[in-house]
Amino acid sequence: MFADLTPLRTSPDYRRLWVGNTISWTGAAMTVFAVQLQVYDITRSSLSVGVVGLCSLVPLIVFGLYGGAIADSVDRRKLGLASSGGLGALSVVLAAAALLDYHRVWLLYTVVALQSVCGALNSPARSAMIPRLLPPEQLPAANALNSVTTTSGFMLGPMAGGLVVGLWGYQAAYLIDAVAFTGAFYAMWRLPSMLPERTDGKRGRASVLDGLRFLATRPNIRMTFFTDMAAMVLAQPKALFPAIALIWYGGDAVTVGLLGAATAVGALLGSVFSGWQGRIRRHGVAILLSVAAWGLAVAVFGVTRNLWLGLFFLAVAGWMDSISMVFRTTMLQAATPDEMRGRLQGVFIVVVAGGPRLGDFLAGTVADLTSPELAITGGGLACVLVVALLAARWRGFARYDARSPQP
């Protein structure tokens, strides 16, 4: 029932990588919160705070693809070391500026953009390493453990950031983040060389276009992206939380926070109680069912007017998203040849980063033209319908068997 800890027990390299990433991810989430808070303190402008997200998103999308190509061209261990070191150094820059009372929004924006570049280089390299550290049957458990890292970081980082900034100032939050990155750096340092394995035996620069051509001819991997886009674009209610907190529940900022935290809580619970996922072989079926369940939970949330019931269905949606993520990531790792893993992870970053932003725009537009209820419930039902159409169009996806992974 509980998360399968086998990868942590059997692989010291994976264990160090997981512990280091968990520590550094929490520190990074704390810095994200602290930067947003500092920008608002300087400008007193919500728009300026919104630009922080834009400074992070654009480099992440642009460099996500190229970061994946680089990860398929060089020693992934060295790329991970360089990008982790860069992230730590940028946190030191933020801390130094705060200590010197150099409060300039342009500097914060610049550092956030550079951090996003380093993250776009680090993530494909790190993700492509995991199938080299563990046997295929342990990948679902490893990805569930990675989900614990991300969801707990998203939950604990802002809380820790608010506490640290309130007690000791921005410089303390940034310095803690810089120290936290040493965990990820040390884990990378202890890894063996991770040169990509080429089936043709050749070395050289990997092409982004070759990765996209590979994806275009691999229906099972392509379906993992299509189903995720169906959920994140069509059934993404987050942008409407401020409006519905007031209109539906008569609440305030605390209510908005509860709505935002509900999916994260559900995702964390899904990761903690993920031991059963390693026994599932039909990963395609699991993805289709969990994404459809996400859409259905969001649709039901759209017709609720009781806050606690609404929070329950958002938590269910988060739980389903964590299940989908585990199997989508596992399929991507297991069915993709090592020489292509970095580039496909780069595409994964673009989808994960861009999908929810498109979903926010779509939900806001539909809500303004019609109503929040139609935007949320209609979006959830549209997600279910699109998943059904995708399953009917690419029927082989439901037959995917983890014992014989086919891209």
mmCIF file of C-alpha atoms in Angstrom:
data_model
loop_
_atom_site.group_PDB
_atom_site.id
_atom_site.type_symbol
_atom_site.label_atom_id
_atom_site.label_comp_id
_atom_site.label_asym_id
_atom_site.label_seq_id
_atom_site.Cartn_x
_atom_site.Cartn_y
_atom_site.Cartn_z
ATOM 1 C CA MET A 1 0.000 0.000 0.000
ATOM 2 C CA PHE A 2 2.688 2.501 0.994
ATOM 3 C CA ALA A 3 5.313 3.728 -1.452
ATOM 4 C CA ASP A 4 7.721 1.027 -2.600
ATOM 5 C CA LEU A 5 11.146 1.894 -1.177
ATOM 6 C CA THR A 6 12.988 -0.821 -3.105
ATOM 7 C CA PRO A 7 14.897 1.660 -5.344
ATOM 8 C CA LEU A 8 16.222 3.426 -2.240
ATOM 9 C CA ARG A 9 17.323 0.145 -0.689
ATOM 10 C CA THR A 10 18.937 -1.461 -3.729
ATOM 11 C CA SER A 11 20.725 1.442 -5.429
ATOM 12 C CA PRO A 12 23.028 3.696 -3.379
ATOM 13 C CA ASP A 13 23.452 5.996 -6.398
ATOM 14 C CA TYR A 14 19.699 6.457 -6.779
ATOM 15 C CA ARG A 15 19.314 6.894 -3.011
ATOM 16 C CA ARG A 16 21.864 9.724 -2.942
ATOM 17 C CA LEU A 17 20.272 11.311 -6.008
ATOM 18 C CA TRP A 18 16.790 11.145 -4.474
ATOM 19 C CA VAL A 19 17.853 12.565 -1.116
ATOM 20 C CA GLY A 20 19.879 15.339 -2.755
ATOM 21 C CA ASN A 21 17.042 16.262 -5.111
ATOM 22 C CA THR A 22 14.494 16.266 -2.275
ATOM 23 C CA ILE A 23 16.597 18.711 -0.272
ATOM 24 C CA SER A 24 17.421 20.951 -3.245
ATOM 25 C CA TRP A 25 13.838 20.922 -4.578
ATOM 26 C CA THR A 26 12.504 22.207 -1.269
ATOM 27 C CA GLY A 27 15.166 24.925 -1.228
ATOM 28 C CA ALA A 28 14.333 25.901 -4.797
ATOM 29 C CA ALA A 29 10.610 26.169 -3.983
ATOM 30 C CA MET A 30 11.509 28.356 -1.019
ATOM 31 C CA THR A 31 13.512 30.665 -3.298
ATOM 32 C CA VAL A 32 10.668 30.904 -5.827
ATOM 33 C CA PHE A 33 8.359 32.051 -3.046
ATOM 34 C CA ALA A 34 10.945 34.466 -1.624
ATOM 35 C CA VAL A 35 11.613 36.071 -5.031
ATOM 36 C CA GLN A 36 7.902 36.647 -5.626
ATOM 37 C CA LEU A 37 7.557 38.146 -2.158
ATOM 38 C CA GLN A 38 10.591 40.381 -2.668
ATOM 39 C CA VAL A 39 9.368 41.614 -6.052
ATOM 40 C CA TYR A 40 6.066 42.584 -4.474
ATOM 41 C CA ASP A 41 7.852 44.326 -1.586
ATOM 42 C CA ILE A 42 9.836 46.391 -4.087
ATOM 43 C CA THR A 43 7.078 47.200 -6.586
ATOM 44 C CA ARG A 44 3.751 46.687 -4.750
ATOM 45 C CA SER A 45 2.522 45.391 -8.123
ATOM 46 C CA SER A 46 0.855 42.033 -8.740
ATOM 47 C CA LEU A 47 1.680 42.420 -12.436
ATOM 48 C CA SER A 48 5.375 42.602 -11.570
ATOM 49 C CA VAL A 49 5.020 39.404 -9.570
ATOM 50 C CA GLY A 50 3.343 37.785 -12.576
ATOM 51 C CA VAL A 51 6.340 38.679 -14.727
ATOM 52 C CA VAL A 52 8.450 36.432 -12.477
ATOM 53 C CA GLY A 53 6.536 33.445 -13.835
ATOM 54 C CA LEU A 54 7.019 34.653 -17.395
ATOM 55 C CA CYS A 55 10.779 35.040 -16.846
ATOM 56 C CA SER A 56 10.845 31.431 -15.689
ATOM 57 C CA LEU A 57 8.493 29.934 -18.274
ATOM 58 C CA VAL A 58 10.006 31.258 -21.503
ATOM 59 C CA PRO A 59 13.586 29.998 -20.904
ATOM 60 C CA LEU A 60 12.220 26.698 -19.598
ATOM 61 C CA ILE A 61 10.301 26.075 -22.822
ATOM 62 C CA VAL A 62 13.063 27.321 -25.137
ATOM 63 C CA PHE A 63 15.933 25.569 -23.396
ATOM 64 C CA GLY A 64 13.953 22.476 -22.457
ATOM 65 C CA LEU A 65 14.277 21.086 -25.989
ATOM 66 C CA TYR A 66 17.925 22.092 -26.355
ATOM 67 C CA GLY A 67 18.742 20.883 -22.858
ATOM 68 C CA GLY A 68 17.441 17.468 -23.841
ATOM 69 C CA ALA A 69 19.603 17.466 -26.975
ATOM 70 C CA ILE A 70 22.650 18.405 -24.914
ATOM 71 C CA ALA A 71 21.861 15.607 -22.462
ATOM 72 C CA ASP A 72 21.955 13.167 -25.391
ATOM 73 C CA SER A 73 25.329 14.520 -26.570
ATOM 74 C CA VAL A 74 27.524 14.789 -23.468
ATOM 75 C CA ASP A 75 28.227 13.042 -20.180
ATOM 76 C CA ARG A 76 24.961 13.547 -18.283
ATOM 77 C CA ARG A 77 26.798 13.454 -14.978
ATOM 78 C CA LYS A 78 28.961 16.426 -15.970
ATOM 79 C CA LEU A 79 25.919 18.291 -17.297
ATOM 80 C CA GLY A 80 24.120 17.646 -14.017
ATOM 81 C CA LEU A 81 27.115 18.868 -12.023
ATOM 82 C CA ALA A 82 27.443 22.054 -14.077
ATOM 83 C CA SER A 83 23.732 22.911 -13.948
ATOM 84 C CA SER A 84 23.436 22.107 -10.206
ATOM 85 C CA GLY A 85 26.487 24.268 -9.528
ATOM 86 C CA GLY A 86 24.951 27.059 -11.591
ATOM 87 C CA LEU A 87 21.715 26.933 -9.618
ATOM 88 C CA GLY A 88 23.596 27.105 -6.335
ATOM 89 C CA ALA A 89 25.744 30.016 -7.558
ATOM 90 C CA LEU A 90 22.661 31.979 -8.646
ATOM 91 C CA SER A 91 21.166 31.569 -5.170
ATOM 92 C CA VAL A 92 24.409 32.991 -3.773
ATOM 93 C CA VAL A 93 23.981 36.006 -6.088
ATOM 94 C CA LEU A 94 20.478 36.577 -4.711
ATOM 95 C CA ALA A 95 21.744 36.280 -1.144
ATOM 96 C CA ALA A 96 24.645 38.690 -1.783
ATOM 97 C CA ALA A 97 22.318 41.272 -3.332
ATOM 98 C CA ALA A 98 19.974 41.026 -0.345
ATOM 99 C CA LEU A 99 22.848 41.352 2.118
ATOM 100 C CA LEU A 100 24.100 44.454 0.283
ATOM 101 C CA ASP A 101 20.574 45.944 0.205
ATOM 102 C CA TYR A 102 20.707 45.956 -3.598
ATOM 103 C CA HIS A 103 16.997 45.594 -4.242
ATOM 104 C CA ARG A 104 16.523 45.770 -8.013
ATOM 105 C CA VAL A 105 13.697 44.023 -9.833
ATOM 106 C CA TRP A 106 15.736 43.636 -13.027
ATOM 107 C CA LEU A 107 18.335 41.610 -11.112
ATOM 108 C CA LEU A 108 15.671 39.303 -9.687
ATOM 109 C CA TYR A 109 14.151 38.800 -13.139
ATOM 110 C CA THR A 110 17.555 38.069 -14.647
ATOM 111 C CA VAL A 111 18.488 35.535 -11.981
ATOM 112 C CA VAL A 112 15.101 33.803 -12.290
ATOM 113 C CA ALA A 113 15.584 33.482 -16.067
ATOM 114 C CA LEU A 114 19.092 32.064 -15.614
ATOM 115 C CA GLN A 115 17.838 29.655 -12.957
ATOM 116 C CA SER A 116 15.237 28.450 -15.447
ATOM 117 C CA VAL A 117 17.952 27.860 -18.042
ATOM 118 C CA CYS A 118 19.985 25.806 -15.546
ATOM 119 C CA GLY A 119 16.875 23.863 -14.564
ATOM 120 C CA ALA A 120 16.076 23.127 -18.215
ATOM 121 C CA LEU A 121 19.575 21.677 -18.598
ATOM 122 C CA ASN A 122 19.491 19.781 -15.318
ATOM 123 C CA SER A 123 16.112 18.077 -15.522
ATOM 124 C CA PRO A 124 16.563 16.070 -18.780
ATOM 125 C CA ALA A 125 20.020 14.924 -17.677
ATOM 126 C CA ARG A 126 18.789 13.852 -14.245
ATOM 127 C CA SER A 127 15.691 12.064 -15.565
ATOM 128 C CA ALA A 128 17.662 10.251 -18.272
ATOM 129 C CA MET A 129 20.031 8.896 -15.597
ATOM 130 C CA ILE A 130 17.391 7.015 -13.625
ATOM 131 C CA PRO A 131 16.873 4.117 -16.100
ATOM 132 C CA ARG A 132 20.652 3.596 -15.992
ATOM 133 C CA LEU A 133 20.617 3.289 -12.197
ATOM 134 C CA LEU A 134 17.650 0.930 -11.749
ATOM 135 C CA PRO A 135 16.147 -2.138 -13.439
ATOM 136 C CA PRO A 136 12.962 -1.519 -15.492
ATOM 137 C CA GLU A 137 10.658 -3.132 -12.931
ATOM 138 C CA GLN A 138 11.697 -0.530 -10.324
ATOM 139 C CA LEU A 139 10.989 2.523 -12.491
ATOM 140 C CA PRO A 140 7.331 2.982 -11.368
ATOM 141 C CA ALA A 141 8.428 2.960 -7.725
ATOM 142 C CA ALA A 142 11.254 5.399 -8.473
ATOM 143 C CA ASN A 143 8.933 7.795 -10.268
ATOM 144 C CA ALA A 144 6.440 7.633 -7.403
ATOM 145 C CA LEU A 145 9.281 8.534 -5.020
ATOM 146 C CA ASN A 146 10.249 11.406 -7.331
ATOM 147 C CA SER A 147 6.655 12.599 -7.122
ATOM 148 C CA VAL A 148 6.985 12.689 -3.325
ATOM 149 C CA THR A 149 9.982 14.974 -3.829
ATOM 150 C CA THR A 150 8.192 17.443 -6.090
ATOM 151 C CA THR A 151 4.858 17.602 -4.266
ATOM 152 C CA SER A 152 6.419 17.857 -0.811
ATOM 153 C CA GLY A 153 8.747 20.573 -2.125
ATOM 154 C CA PHE A 154 5.822 22.554 -3.510
ATOM 155 C CA MET A 155 4.053 22.295 -0.155
ATOM 156 C CA LEU A 156 6.958 22.787 2.259
ATOM 157 C CA GLY A 157 9.012 25.291 0.254
ATOM 158 C CA PRO A 158 6.591 28.233 0.420
ATOM 159 C CA MET A 159 5.830 27.592 4.097
ATOM 160 C CA ALA A 160 9.528 27.433 4.962
ATOM 161 C CA GLY A 161 10.208 30.475 2.776
ATOM 162 C CA GLY A 162 7.609 32.578 4.543
ATOM 163 C CA LEU A 163 8.930 31.559 7.952
ATOM 164 C CA VAL A 164 12.602 32.163 7.088
ATOM 165 C CA VAL A 165 11.976 35.498 5.371
ATOM 166 C CA GLY A 166 9.852 36.664 8.286
ATOM 167 C CA LEU A 167 12.483 35.726 10.856
ATOM 168 C CA TRP A 168 15.821 36.433 9.152
ATOM 169 C CA GLY A 169 15.171 38.150 5.825
ATOM 170 C CA TYR A 170 15.516 37.269 2.159
ATOM 171 C CA GLN A 171 19.236 36.652 2.344
ATOM 172 C CA ALA A 172 18.684 33.762 4.770
ATOM 173 C CA ALA A 173 16.212 32.048 2.416
ATOM 174 C CA TYR A 174 18.598 32.377 -0.525
ATOM 175 C CA LEU A 175 21.597 31.143 1.468
ATOM 176 C CA ILE A 176 19.656 28.110 2.688
ATOM 177 C CA ASP A 177 18.763 27.349 -0.930
ATOM 178 C CA ALA A 178 22.428 27.634 -1.983
ATOM 179 C CA VAL A 179 23.440 25.203 0.759
ATOM 180 C CA ALA A 180 20.579 22.863 -0.189
ATOM 181 C CA PHE A 181 21.948 22.547 -3.723
ATOM 182 C CA THR A 182 25.097 20.964 -2.344
ATOM 183 C CA GLY A 183 23.009 17.842 -1.704
ATOM 184 C CA ALA A 184 22.160 17.461 -5.395
ATOM 185 C CA PHE A 185 25.721 18.396 -6.366
ATOM 186 C CA TYR A 186 27.213 15.753 -4.063
ATOM 187 C CA ALA A 187 24.829 13.081 -5.392
ATOM 188 C CA MET A 188 25.833 13.911 -8.974
ATOM 189 C CA TRP A 189 29.513 13.902 -8.005
ATOM 190 C CA ARG A 190 29.280 10.332 -6.690
ATOM 191 C CA LEU A 191 27.663 8.986 -9.876
ATOM 192 C CA PRO A 192 29.652 7.133 -12.537
ATOM 193 C CA SER A 193 30.074 8.600 -16.012
ATOM 194 C CA MET A 194 26.748 8.765 -17.855
ATOM 195 C CA LEU A 195 27.579 9.038 -21.550
ATOM 196 C CA PRO A 196 24.511 8.350 -23.757
ATOM 197 C CA GLU A 197 24.403 4.846 -25.212
ATOM 198 C CA ARG A 198 24.260 5.067 -29.008
ATOM 199 C CA THR A 199 22.936 2.106 -30.965
ATOM 200 C CA ASP A 200 24.949 3.203 -34.012
ATOM 201 C CA GLY A 201 28.108 3.586 -31.967
ATOM 202 C CA LYS A 202 28.608 7.166 -33.154
ATOM 203 C CA ARG A 203 29.287 10.213 -31.025
ATOM 204 C CA GLY A 204 28.426 13.789 -31.760
ATOM 205 C CA ARG A 205 25.871 16.475 -31.206
ATOM 206 C CA ALA A 206 22.328 15.172 -30.882
ATOM 207 C CA SER A 207 19.709 16.920 -33.009
ATOM 208 C CA VAL A 208 16.464 18.322 -31.596
ATOM 209 C CA LEU A 209 14.791 17.610 -34.948
ATOM 210 C CA ASP A 210 15.858 13.964 -34.802
ATOM 211 C CA GLY A 211 14.197 13.719 -31.413
ATOM 212 C CA LEU A 212 10.971 15.232 -32.760
ATOM 213 C CA ARG A 213 11.066 12.892 -35.775
ATOM 214 C CA PHE A 214 11.496 9.948 -33.434
ATOM 215 C CA LEU A 215 8.507 11.110 -31.391
ATOM 216 C CA ALA A 216 6.386 11.502 -34.537
ATOM 217 C CA THR A 217 6.824 7.804 -35.347
ATOM 218 C CA ARG A 218 6.296 6.408 -31.836
ATOM 219 C CA PRO A 219 2.545 6.394 -31.050
ATOM 220 C CA ASN A 220 2.752 5.099 -27.471
ATOM 221 C CA ILE A 221 5.192 7.779 -26.309
ATOM 222 C CA ARG A 222 3.272 10.407 -28.257
ATOM 223 C CA MET A 223 0.078 9.380 -26.488
ATOM 224 C CA THR A 224 1.644 10.090 -23.088
ATOM 225 C CA PHE A 225 1.979 13.723 -24.176
ATOM 226 C CA PHE A 226 -1.478 13.896 -25.773
ATOM 227 C CA THR A 227 -3.235 12.604 -22.660
ATOM 228 C CA ASP A 228 -1.329 14.993 -20.401
ATOM 229 C CA MET A 229 -2.231 17.933 -22.641
ATOM 230 C CA ALA A 230 -5.891 16.860 -22.547
ATOM 231 C CA ALA A 231 -5.826 17.102 -18.750
ATOM 232 C CA MET A 232 -3.705 20.219 -18.332
ATOM 233 C CA VAL A 233 -5.179 22.338 -21.142
ATOM 234 C CA LEU A 234 -8.847 21.375 -21.033
ATOM 235 C CA ALA A 235 -9.377 20.712 -17.303
ATOM 236 C CA GLN A 236 -7.134 23.169 -15.460
ATOM 237 C CA PRO A 237 -9.225 25.224 -12.991
ATOM 238 C CA LYS A 238 -6.390 26.900 -11.044
ATOM 239 C CA ALA A 239 -6.694 30.308 -12.717
ATOM 240 C CA LEU A 240 -10.304 30.539 -11.533
ATOM 241 C CA PHE A 241 -9.606 29.840 -7.848
ATOM 242 C CA PRO A 242 -9.575 33.526 -6.791
ATOM 243 C CA ALA A 243 -12.939 34.159 -8.455
ATOM 244 C CA ILE A 244 -14.716 31.045 -7.247
ATOM 245 C CA ALA A 245 -13.328 31.403 -3.718
ATOM 246 C CA LEU A 246 -15.303 34.636 -3.484
ATOM 247 C CA ILE A 247 -18.318 33.851 -5.688
ATOM 248 C CA TRP A 248 -19.001 30.244 -4.706
ATOM 249 C CA TYR A 249 -17.701 30.040 -1.166
ATOM 250 C CA GLY A 250 -17.738 33.648 0.055
ATOM 251 C CA GLY A 251 -14.119 33.189 1.099
ATOM 252 C CA ASP A 252 -10.886 35.165 1.008
ATOM 253 C CA ALA A 253 -7.184 34.636 0.354
ATOM 254 C CA VAL A 254 -7.121 31.720 2.801
ATOM 255 C CA THR A 255 -9.799 29.975 0.744
ATOM 256 C CA VAL A 256 -7.739 30.507 -2.417
ATOM 257 C CA GLY A 257 -4.773 28.939 -0.648
ATOM 258 C CA LEU A 258 -6.820 25.930 0.383
ATOM 259 C CA LEU A 259 -8.025 25.393 -3.171
ATOM 260 C CA GLY A 260 -4.493 25.650 -4.489
ATOM 261 C CA ALA A 261 -3.128 23.235 -1.895
ATOM 262 C CA ALA A 262 -5.819 20.590 -2.337
ATOM 263 C CA THR A 263 -4.435 19.079 -5.556
ATOM 264 C CA ALA A 264 -0.919 19.044 -4.092
ATOM 265 C CA VAL A 265 -2.174 17.226 -0.997
ATOM 266 C CA GLY A 266 -3.936 14.669 -3.177
ATOM 267 C CA ALA A 267 -0.817 14.191 -5.303
ATOM 268 C CA LEU A 268 1.327 13.709 -2.201
ATOM 269 C CA LEU A 269 -1.088 11.120 -0.783
ATOM 270 C CA GLY A 270 -1.098 9.359 -4.146
ATOM 271 C CA SER A 271 2.691 9.187 -4.060
ATOM 272 C CA VAL A 272 2.830 7.995 -0.453
ATOM 273 C CA PHE A 273 0.275 5.236 -1.111
ATOM 274 C CA SER A 274 1.800 4.124 -4.416
ATOM 275 C CA GLY A 275 3.114 0.665 -3.561
ATOM 276 C CA TRP A 276 0.511 -1.046 -5.772
ATOM 277 C CA GLN A 277 1.664 0.724 -8.933
ATOM 278 C CA GLY A 278 4.701 -1.496 -9.388
ATOM 279 C CA ARG A 279 2.379 -4.474 -9.979
ATOM 280 C CA ILE A 280 0.576 -2.813 -12.889
ATOM 281 C CA ARG A 281 1.721 -3.897 -16.352
ATOM 282 C CA ARG A 282 -0.877 -2.197 -18.583
ATOM 283 C CA HIS A 283 0.535 1.285 -18.256
ATOM 284 C CA GLY A 284 -1.493 2.643 -21.182
ATOM 285 C CA VAL A 285 -4.768 1.605 -19.561
ATOM 286 C CA ALA A 286 -3.639 3.109 -16.243
ATOM 287 C CA ILE A 287 -2.860 6.436 -17.943
ATOM 288 C CA LEU A 288 -6.176 6.566 -19.808
ATOM 289 C CA LEU A 289 -8.201 5.770 -16.676
ATOM 290 C CA SER A 290 -6.328 8.175 -14.392
ATOM 291 C CA VAL A 291 -6.480 11.099 -16.853
ATOM 292 C CA ALA A 292 -10.200 10.480 -17.433
ATOM 293 C CA ALA A 293 -10.693 10.334 -13.648
ATOM 294 C CA TRP A 294 -8.846 13.683 -13.325
ATOM 295 C CA GLY A 295 -11.288 15.224 -15.816
ATOM 296 C CA LEU A 296 -14.292 13.708 -14.069
ATOM 297 C CA ALA A 297 -13.132 14.917 -10.633
ATOM 298 C CA VAL A 298 -12.630 18.442 -11.997
ATOM 299 C CA ALA A 299 -16.080 18.335 -13.630
ATOM 300 C CA VAL A 300 -17.735 17.330 -10.335
ATOM 301 C CA PHE A 301 -15.765 20.033 -8.513
ATOM 302 C CA GLY A 302 -17.326 22.525 -10.920
ATOM 303 C CA VAL A 303 -20.835 21.798 -9.669
ATOM 304 C CA THR A 304 -20.070 21.682 -5.942
ATOM 305 C CA ARG A 305 -20.820 24.626 -3.682
ATOM 306 C CA ASN A 306 -19.614 23.147 -0.414
ATOM 307 C CA LEU A 307 -15.996 24.105 0.222
ATOM 308 C CA TRP A 308 -14.910 20.868 1.904
ATOM 309 C CA LEU A 309 -16.564 18.759 -0.761
ATOM 310 C CA GLY A 310 -14.854 20.871 -3.408
ATOM 311 C CA LEU A 311 -11.492 20.393 -1.701
ATOM 312 C CA PHE A 312 -12.109 16.642 -1.626
ATOM 313 C CA PHE A 313 -12.666 16.435 -5.381
ATOM 314 C CA LEU A 314 -9.621 18.602 -6.068
ATOM 315 C CA ALA A 315 -7.573 16.231 -3.896
ATOM 316 C CA VAL A 316 -8.958 13.286 -5.882
ATOM 317 C CA ALA A 317 -7.898 15.057 -9.071
ATOM 318 C CA GLY A 318 -4.394 15.542 -7.647
ATOM 319 C CA TRP A 319 -4.250 11.861 -6.705
ATOM 320 C CA MET A 320 -5.204 10.848 -10.257
ATOM 321 C CA ASP A 321 -2.610 13.222 -11.680
ATOM 322 C CA SER A 322 0.122 11.601 -9.577
ATOM 323 C CA ILE A 323 -0.877 8.158 -10.891
ATOM 324 C CA SER A 324 -0.842 9.410 -14.472
ATOM 325 C CA MET A 325 2.543 11.062 -13.957
ATOM 326 C CA VAL A 326 4.161 7.880 -12.619
ATOM 327 C CA PHE A 327 3.062 5.748 -15.561
ATOM 328 C CA ARG A 328 3.694 8.407 -18.201
ATOM 329 C CA THR A 329 7.228 8.986 -16.918
ATOM 330 C CA THR A 330 7.897 5.263 -16.621
ATOM 331 C CA MET A 331 6.720 4.626 -20.171
ATOM 332 C CA LEU A 332 8.868 7.480 -21.439
ATOM 333 C CA GLN A 333 11.940 6.101 -19.676
ATOM 334 C CA ALA A 334 11.415 2.417 -20.454
ATOM 335 C CA ALA A 335 10.254 2.611 -24.075
ATOM 336 C CA THR A 336 12.732 5.259 -25.253
ATOM 337 C CA PRO A 337 16.274 4.213 -26.270
ATOM 338 C CA ASP A 338 18.962 5.766 -24.095
ATOM 339 C CA GLU A 339 20.290 7.913 -26.933
ATOM 340 C CA MET A 340 16.886 9.671 -27.179
ATOM 341 C CA ARG A 341 15.952 9.938 -23.493
ATOM 342 C CA GLY A 342 17.327 13.428 -22.968
ATOM 343 C CA ARG A 343 15.475 14.891 -25.932
ATOM 344 C CA LEU A 344 12.196 13.223 -25.013
ATOM 345 C CA GLN A 345 12.588 14.477 -21.444
ATOM 346 C CA GLY A 346 13.078 17.938 -22.946
ATOM 347 C CA VAL A 347 9.745 17.622 -24.750
ATOM 348 C CA PHE A 348 8.244 16.416 -21.455
ATOM 349 C CA ILE A 349 9.442 19.622 -19.758
ATOM 350 C CA VAL A 350 7.870 21.785 -22.465
ATOM 351 C CA VAL A 351 4.531 19.944 -22.166
ATOM 352 C CA VAL A 352 4.516 20.009 -18.366
ATOM 353 C CA ALA A 353 5.500 23.700 -18.262
ATOM 354 C CA GLY A 354 3.372 24.938 -21.138
ATOM 355 C CA GLY A 355 0.210 22.843 -20.756
ATOM 356 C CA PRO A 356 -1.028 24.315 -17.454
ATOM 357 C CA ARG A 357 -0.321 27.864 -18.688
ATOM 358 C CA LEU A 358 -2.438 27.241 -21.790
ATOM 359 C CA GLY A 359 -5.058 25.707 -19.517
ATOM 360 C CA ASP A 360 -5.081 28.828 -17.335
ATOM 361 C CA PHE A 361 -5.606 31.004 -20.411
ATOM 362 C CA LEU A 362 -8.379 28.779 -21.788
ATOM 363 C CA ALA A 363 -10.215 28.536 -18.460
ATOM 364 C CA GLY A 364 -10.015 32.289 -17.885
ATOM 365 C CA THR A 365 -11.254 33.054 -21.393
ATOM 366 C CA VAL A 366 -14.200 30.637 -21.208
ATOM 367 C CA ALA A 367 -15.128 31.854 -17.718
ATOM 368 C CA ASP A 368 -15.163 35.490 -18.882
ATOM 369 C CA LEU A 369 -17.288 34.645 -21.932
ATOM 370 C CA THR A 370 -19.678 32.310 -20.072
ATOM 371 C CA SER A 371 -19.265 31.385 -16.403
ATOM 372 C CA PRO A 372 -16.699 29.740 -14.095
ATOM 373 C CA GLU A 373 -19.001 26.746 -13.674
ATOM 374 C CA LEU A 374 -19.166 26.094 -17.426
ATOM 375 C CA ALA A 375 -15.417 26.617 -17.793
ATOM 376 C CA ILE A 376 -14.588 24.079 -15.069
ATOM 377 C CA THR A 377 -17.285 21.453 -15.566
ATOM 378 C CA GLY A 378 -17.229 21.750 -19.356
ATOM 379 C CA GLY A 379 -13.448 21.508 -19.349
ATOM 380 C CA GLY A 380 -13.478 18.385 -17.185
ATOM 381 C CA LEU A 381 -16.037 16.672 -19.423
ATOM 382 C CA ALA A 382 -14.103 17.747 -22.524
ATOM 383 C CA CYS A 383 -11.003 16.085 -21.045
ATOM 384 C CA VAL A 384 -12.901 12.810 -20.589
ATOM 385 C CA LEU A 385 -14.231 13.010 -24.151
ATOM 386 C CA VAL A 386 -10.829 13.730 -25.679
ATOM 387 C CA VAL A 387 -9.236 10.841 -23.748
ATOM 388 C CA ALA A 388 -11.945 8.523 -25.092
ATOM 389 C CA LEU A 389 -11.320 9.755 -28.651
ATOM 390 C CA LEU A 390 -7.564 9.321 -28.268
ATOM 391 C CA ALA A 391 -8.025 5.784 -26.942
ATOM 392 C CA ALA A 392 -10.266 4.950 -29.901
ATOM 393 C CA ARG A 393 -7.824 6.445 -32.417
ATOM 394 C CA TRP A 394 -4.679 4.765 -31.040
ATOM 395 C CA ARG A 395 -5.994 1.480 -29.656
ATOM 396 C CA GLY A 396 -2.549 -0.017 -29.311
ATOM 397 C CA PHE A 397 -1.877 2.320 -26.400
ATOM 398 C CA ALA A 398 -4.288 0.360 -24.191
ATOM 399 C CA ARG A 399 -2.390 -2.824 -25.071
ATOM 400 C CA TYR A 400 0.972 -1.444 -23.920
ATOM 401 C CA ASP A 401 2.665 -3.991 -21.641
ATOM 402 C CA ALA A 402 5.497 -2.941 -19.342
ATOM 403 C CA ARG A 403 7.057 -6.398 -19.713
ATOM 404 C CA SER A 404 7.735 -5.610 -23.381
ATOM 405 C CA PRO A 405 7.860 -1.803 -23.688
ATOM 406 C CA GLN A 406 7.225 -0.563 -27.214
ATOM 407 C CA PRO A 407 7.484 3.145 -28.072
#
